[in-house]
Short mmCIF file of C-alpha atoms in Angstrom, two decimals:
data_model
loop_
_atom_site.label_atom_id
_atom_site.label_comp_id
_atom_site.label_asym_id
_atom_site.label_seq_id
_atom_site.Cartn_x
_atom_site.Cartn_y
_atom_site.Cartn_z
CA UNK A 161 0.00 0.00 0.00
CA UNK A 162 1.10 3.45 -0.46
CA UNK A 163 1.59 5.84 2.10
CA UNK A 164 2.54 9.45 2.99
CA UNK A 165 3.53 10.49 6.08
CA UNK A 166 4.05 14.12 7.45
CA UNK A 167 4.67 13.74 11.10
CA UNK A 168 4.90 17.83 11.43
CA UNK A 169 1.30 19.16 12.10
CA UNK A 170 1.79 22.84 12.65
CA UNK A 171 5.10 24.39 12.45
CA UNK A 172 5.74 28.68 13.58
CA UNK A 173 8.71 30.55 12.36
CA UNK A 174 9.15 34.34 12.53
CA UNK A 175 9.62 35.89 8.85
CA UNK A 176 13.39 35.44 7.08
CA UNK A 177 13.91 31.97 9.23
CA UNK A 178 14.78 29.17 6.90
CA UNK A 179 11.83 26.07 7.68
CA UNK A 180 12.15 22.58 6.38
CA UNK A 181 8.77 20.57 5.86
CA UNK A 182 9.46 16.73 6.09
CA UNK A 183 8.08 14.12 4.02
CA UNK A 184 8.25 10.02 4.13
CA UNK A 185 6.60 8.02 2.20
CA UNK A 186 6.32 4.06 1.13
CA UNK A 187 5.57 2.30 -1.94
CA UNK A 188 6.62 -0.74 -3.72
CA UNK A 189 6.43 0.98 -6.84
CA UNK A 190 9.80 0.83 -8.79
CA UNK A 191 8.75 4.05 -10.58
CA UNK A 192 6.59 6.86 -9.05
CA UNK A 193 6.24 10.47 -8.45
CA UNK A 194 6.67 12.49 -5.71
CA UNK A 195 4.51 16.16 -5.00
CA UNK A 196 4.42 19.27 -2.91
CA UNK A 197 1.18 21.89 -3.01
CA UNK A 198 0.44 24.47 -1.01
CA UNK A 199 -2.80 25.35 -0.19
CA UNK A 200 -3.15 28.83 1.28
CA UNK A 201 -6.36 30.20 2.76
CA UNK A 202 -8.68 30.68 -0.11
CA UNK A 203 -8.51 27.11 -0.13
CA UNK A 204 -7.08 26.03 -3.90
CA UNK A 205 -4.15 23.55 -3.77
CA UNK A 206 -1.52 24.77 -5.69
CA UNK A 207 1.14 22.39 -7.25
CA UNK A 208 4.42 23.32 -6.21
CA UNK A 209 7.07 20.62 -7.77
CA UNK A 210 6.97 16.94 -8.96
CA UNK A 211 9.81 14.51 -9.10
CA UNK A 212 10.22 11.51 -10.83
CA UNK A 213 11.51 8.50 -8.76
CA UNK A 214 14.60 7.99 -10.77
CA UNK A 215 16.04 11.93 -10.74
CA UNK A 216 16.91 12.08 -7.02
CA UNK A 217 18.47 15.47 -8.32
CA UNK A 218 17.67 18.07 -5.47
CA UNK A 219 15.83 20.99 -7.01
CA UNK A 220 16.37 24.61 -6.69
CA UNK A 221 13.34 27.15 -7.46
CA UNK A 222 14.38 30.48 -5.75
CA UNK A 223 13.75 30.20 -2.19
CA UNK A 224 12.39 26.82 -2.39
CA UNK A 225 13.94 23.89 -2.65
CA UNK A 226 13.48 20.04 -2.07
CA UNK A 227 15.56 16.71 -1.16
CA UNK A 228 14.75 13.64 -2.53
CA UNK A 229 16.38 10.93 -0.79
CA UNK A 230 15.20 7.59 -1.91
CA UNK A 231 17.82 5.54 0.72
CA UNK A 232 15.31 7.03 3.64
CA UNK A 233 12.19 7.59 1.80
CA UNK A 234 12.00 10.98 2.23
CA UNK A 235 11.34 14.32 -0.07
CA UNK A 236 11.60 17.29 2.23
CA UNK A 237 10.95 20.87 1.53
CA UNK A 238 12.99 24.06 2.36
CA UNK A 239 11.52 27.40 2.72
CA UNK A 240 14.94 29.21 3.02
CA UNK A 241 14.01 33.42 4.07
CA UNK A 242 10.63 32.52 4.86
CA UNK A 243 7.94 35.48 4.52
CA UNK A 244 4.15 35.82 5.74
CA UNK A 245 2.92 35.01 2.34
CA UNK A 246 4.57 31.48 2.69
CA UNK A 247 2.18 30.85 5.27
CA UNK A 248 -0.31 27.89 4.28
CA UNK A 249 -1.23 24.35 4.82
CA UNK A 250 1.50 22.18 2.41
CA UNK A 251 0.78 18.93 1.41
CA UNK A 252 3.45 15.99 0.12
CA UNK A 253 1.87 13.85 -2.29
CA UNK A 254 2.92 10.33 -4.09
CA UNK A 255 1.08 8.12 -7.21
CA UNK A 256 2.62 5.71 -9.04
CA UNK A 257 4.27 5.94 -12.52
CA UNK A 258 5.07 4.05 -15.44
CA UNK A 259 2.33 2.39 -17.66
CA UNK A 260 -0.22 2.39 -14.84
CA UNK A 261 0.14 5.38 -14.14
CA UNK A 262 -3.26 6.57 -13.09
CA UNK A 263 -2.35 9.59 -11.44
CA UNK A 264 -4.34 9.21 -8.22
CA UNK A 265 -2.16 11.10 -5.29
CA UNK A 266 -2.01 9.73 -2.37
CA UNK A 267 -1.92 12.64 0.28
CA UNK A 268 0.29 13.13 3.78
CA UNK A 269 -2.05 14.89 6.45
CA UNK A 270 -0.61 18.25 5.90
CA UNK A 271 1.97 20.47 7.75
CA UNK A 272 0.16 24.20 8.67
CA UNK A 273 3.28 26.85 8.16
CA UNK A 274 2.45 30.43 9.68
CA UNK A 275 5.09 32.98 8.95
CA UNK A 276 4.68 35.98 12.01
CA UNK A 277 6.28 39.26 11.03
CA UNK B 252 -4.93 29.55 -19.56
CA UNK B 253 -7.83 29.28 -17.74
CA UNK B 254 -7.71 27.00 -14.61
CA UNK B 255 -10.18 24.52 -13.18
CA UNK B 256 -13.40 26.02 -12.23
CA UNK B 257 -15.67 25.06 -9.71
CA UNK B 258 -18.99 26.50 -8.54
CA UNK B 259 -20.64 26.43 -6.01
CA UNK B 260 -17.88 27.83 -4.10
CA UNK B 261 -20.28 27.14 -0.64
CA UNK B 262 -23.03 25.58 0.22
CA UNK B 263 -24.95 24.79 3.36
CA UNK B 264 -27.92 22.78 3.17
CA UNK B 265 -29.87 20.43 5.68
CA UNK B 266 -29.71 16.83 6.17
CA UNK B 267 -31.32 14.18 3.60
CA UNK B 268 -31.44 16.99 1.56
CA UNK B 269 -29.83 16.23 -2.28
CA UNK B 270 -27.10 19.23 -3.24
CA UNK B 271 -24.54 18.93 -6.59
CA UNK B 272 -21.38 20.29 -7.69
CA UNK B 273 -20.02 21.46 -10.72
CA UNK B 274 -17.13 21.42 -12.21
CA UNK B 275 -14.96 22.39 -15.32
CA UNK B 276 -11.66 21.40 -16.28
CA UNK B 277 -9.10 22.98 -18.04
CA UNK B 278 -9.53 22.59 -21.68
CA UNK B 279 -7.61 19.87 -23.53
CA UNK B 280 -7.37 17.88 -19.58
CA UNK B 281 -8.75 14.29 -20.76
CA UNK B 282 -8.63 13.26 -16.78
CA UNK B 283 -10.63 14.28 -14.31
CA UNK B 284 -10.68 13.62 -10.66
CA UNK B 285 -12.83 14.01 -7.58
CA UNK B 286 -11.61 14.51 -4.51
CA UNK B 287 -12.91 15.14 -0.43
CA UNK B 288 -10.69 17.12 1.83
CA UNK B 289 -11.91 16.54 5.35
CA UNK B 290 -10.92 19.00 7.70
CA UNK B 291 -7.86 18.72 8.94
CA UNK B 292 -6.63 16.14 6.39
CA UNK B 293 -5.67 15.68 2.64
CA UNK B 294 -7.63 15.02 -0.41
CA UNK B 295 -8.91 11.80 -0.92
CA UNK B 296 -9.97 10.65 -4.18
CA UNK B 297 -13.43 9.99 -4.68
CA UNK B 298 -13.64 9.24 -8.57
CA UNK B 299 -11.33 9.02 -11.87
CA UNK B 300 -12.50 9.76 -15.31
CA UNK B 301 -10.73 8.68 -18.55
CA UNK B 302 -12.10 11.30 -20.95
CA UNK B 303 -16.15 10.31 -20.07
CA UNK B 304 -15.80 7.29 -18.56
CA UNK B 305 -15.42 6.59 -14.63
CA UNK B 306 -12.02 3.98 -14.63
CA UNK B 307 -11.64 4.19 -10.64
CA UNK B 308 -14.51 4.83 -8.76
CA UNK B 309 -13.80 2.21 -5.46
CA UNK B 310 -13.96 5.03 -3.16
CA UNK B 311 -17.15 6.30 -4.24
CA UNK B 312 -20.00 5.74 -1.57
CA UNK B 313 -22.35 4.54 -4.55
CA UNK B 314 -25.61 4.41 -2.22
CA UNK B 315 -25.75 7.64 -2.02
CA UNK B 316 -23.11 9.55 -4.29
CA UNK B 317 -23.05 10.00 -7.98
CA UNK B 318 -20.84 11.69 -10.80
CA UNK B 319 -21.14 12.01 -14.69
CA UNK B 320 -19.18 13.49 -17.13
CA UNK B 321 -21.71 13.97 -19.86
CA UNK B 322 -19.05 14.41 -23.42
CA UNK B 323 -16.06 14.11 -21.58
CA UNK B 324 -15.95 17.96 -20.53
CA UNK B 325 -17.82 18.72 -17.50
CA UNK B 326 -18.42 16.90 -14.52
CA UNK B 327 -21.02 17.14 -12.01
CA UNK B 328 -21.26 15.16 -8.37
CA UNK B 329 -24.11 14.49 -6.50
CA UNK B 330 -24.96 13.54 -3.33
CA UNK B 331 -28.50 12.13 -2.52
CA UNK B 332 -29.45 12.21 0.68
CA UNK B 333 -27.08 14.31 1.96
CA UNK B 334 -25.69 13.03 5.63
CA UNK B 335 -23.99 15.48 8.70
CA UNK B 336 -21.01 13.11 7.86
CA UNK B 337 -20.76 14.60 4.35
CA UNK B 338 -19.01 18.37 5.44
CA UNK B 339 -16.22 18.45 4.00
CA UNK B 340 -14.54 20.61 0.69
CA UNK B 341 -15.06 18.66 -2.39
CA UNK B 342 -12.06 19.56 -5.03
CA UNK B 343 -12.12 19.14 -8.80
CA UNK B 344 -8.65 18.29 -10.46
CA UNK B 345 -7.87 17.46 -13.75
CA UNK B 346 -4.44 16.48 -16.11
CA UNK B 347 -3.46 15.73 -19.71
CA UNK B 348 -2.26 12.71 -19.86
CA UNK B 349 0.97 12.24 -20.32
CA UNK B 350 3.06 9.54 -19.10
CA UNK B 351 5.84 11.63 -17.70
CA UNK B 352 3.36 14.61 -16.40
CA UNK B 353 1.65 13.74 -13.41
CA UNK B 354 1.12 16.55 -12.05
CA UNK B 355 -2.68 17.53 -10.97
CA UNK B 356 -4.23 20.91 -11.07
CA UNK B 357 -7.08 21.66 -8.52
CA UNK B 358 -10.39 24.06 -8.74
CA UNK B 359 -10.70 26.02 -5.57
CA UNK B 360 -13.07 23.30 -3.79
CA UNK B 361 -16.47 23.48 -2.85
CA UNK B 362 -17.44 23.48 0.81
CA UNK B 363 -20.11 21.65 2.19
CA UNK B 364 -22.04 22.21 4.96
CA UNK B 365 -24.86 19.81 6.20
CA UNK B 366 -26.60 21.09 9.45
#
């Protein structure tokens, strides 16, 4: 069965800290994706990144980034100089890939991120 | 580019009563997926659809929930009678299919309210 955990509920940082949101998952998938959204306020999840299970490349998208580490089944996320707009509910995701790939995410419970100023 | 649209953006109604969402996709998506968010937890998918026809719909509570996607466009979910257990923010996604994109794009939810 697949699984997603994020064990962080609710995480506070004052603005310009650097944050890291963990996620673990399992699967006995050979080939699958990994996700982050976010999903501020108004309520709309918005996709963030996706990584495919053979690029364990660590990604880089201006203050954001993520680590894929397939040895601990992990794909954490970095808010490095967070700011009050960061704050939000994020959610790691994982479906499987290949040629049955349905695309059906499997969801962690969320980690709530509020940025104070 | 339009994104996936979803109305009604609220709606409280009272038990046993029968309410229905709406949804859109964004144009050229072939897949299109139902999800509940309870609150306090992720999405949980609900119902798949393969350009108009439902491939994965085990999660579905089928004695009282419904979907169609009449031409492979729009989709519409129903829920008949409604239960106090049903609350929850019901989120539209959709995708092109593509075997290396997997990534889903979500409407802004409807949330449901049964007093």
């Amino acid at each position: 069965a697949q699984k997603v955990t994020q064990a962080q509920t609710e995480i506070s940082v004052v603005e310009k800290e650097d944050v890291t949101l963990d996620c673990v998952y399992e699967t006995r998938d050979t080939t699958y994706y990994l996700f982050w959204y976010k999903q501020p306020p108004s309520g709309e999840l918005v996709f963030l990144i996706r990584r495919n299970s053979f690029d364990e490349q660590n990604e880089i998208s201006g203050r954001y980034s993520w680590n894929f580490q397939k040895s601990t089944s992990s794909f954490n996320f970095t808010i490095t100089a967070s700011q009050v707009v960061d704050s939000a509910v994020y959610f790691c995701a994982l479906s499987g890939g290949g040629s049955g790939n349905t695309g059906k995410l499997i969801f962690g419970q969320g980690t709530t991120l509020q940025v104070k100023p | 580019e339009a994104g996936v649209v979803q109305s009604p953006r609220y709606k409280i109604i009272e038990k046993k009563q029968p309410v229905a969402f709406w949804c859109n996709p964004i144009s050229g998506h072939n897949t299109l997926y139902w999800y509940r968010q309870n609150l306090g937890q992720g999405p949980e998918l609900l119902i798949r659809y393969e350009n108009e026809e439902a491939v994965d719909d085990s999660q579905l509570p089928k004695d009282r929930f419904s979907a169609e996607r009449l031409k492979g466009v729009d989709s519409t979910l129903k829920i008949q009678p409604a239960e106090l257990g049903d609350s929850a923010v019901y989120l539209c996604a959709s995708r092109q299919w593509d075997l290396h994109k997997a990534e889903q794009y979500f409407g802004p939810g409807t949330r449901l309210t049964v007093t």
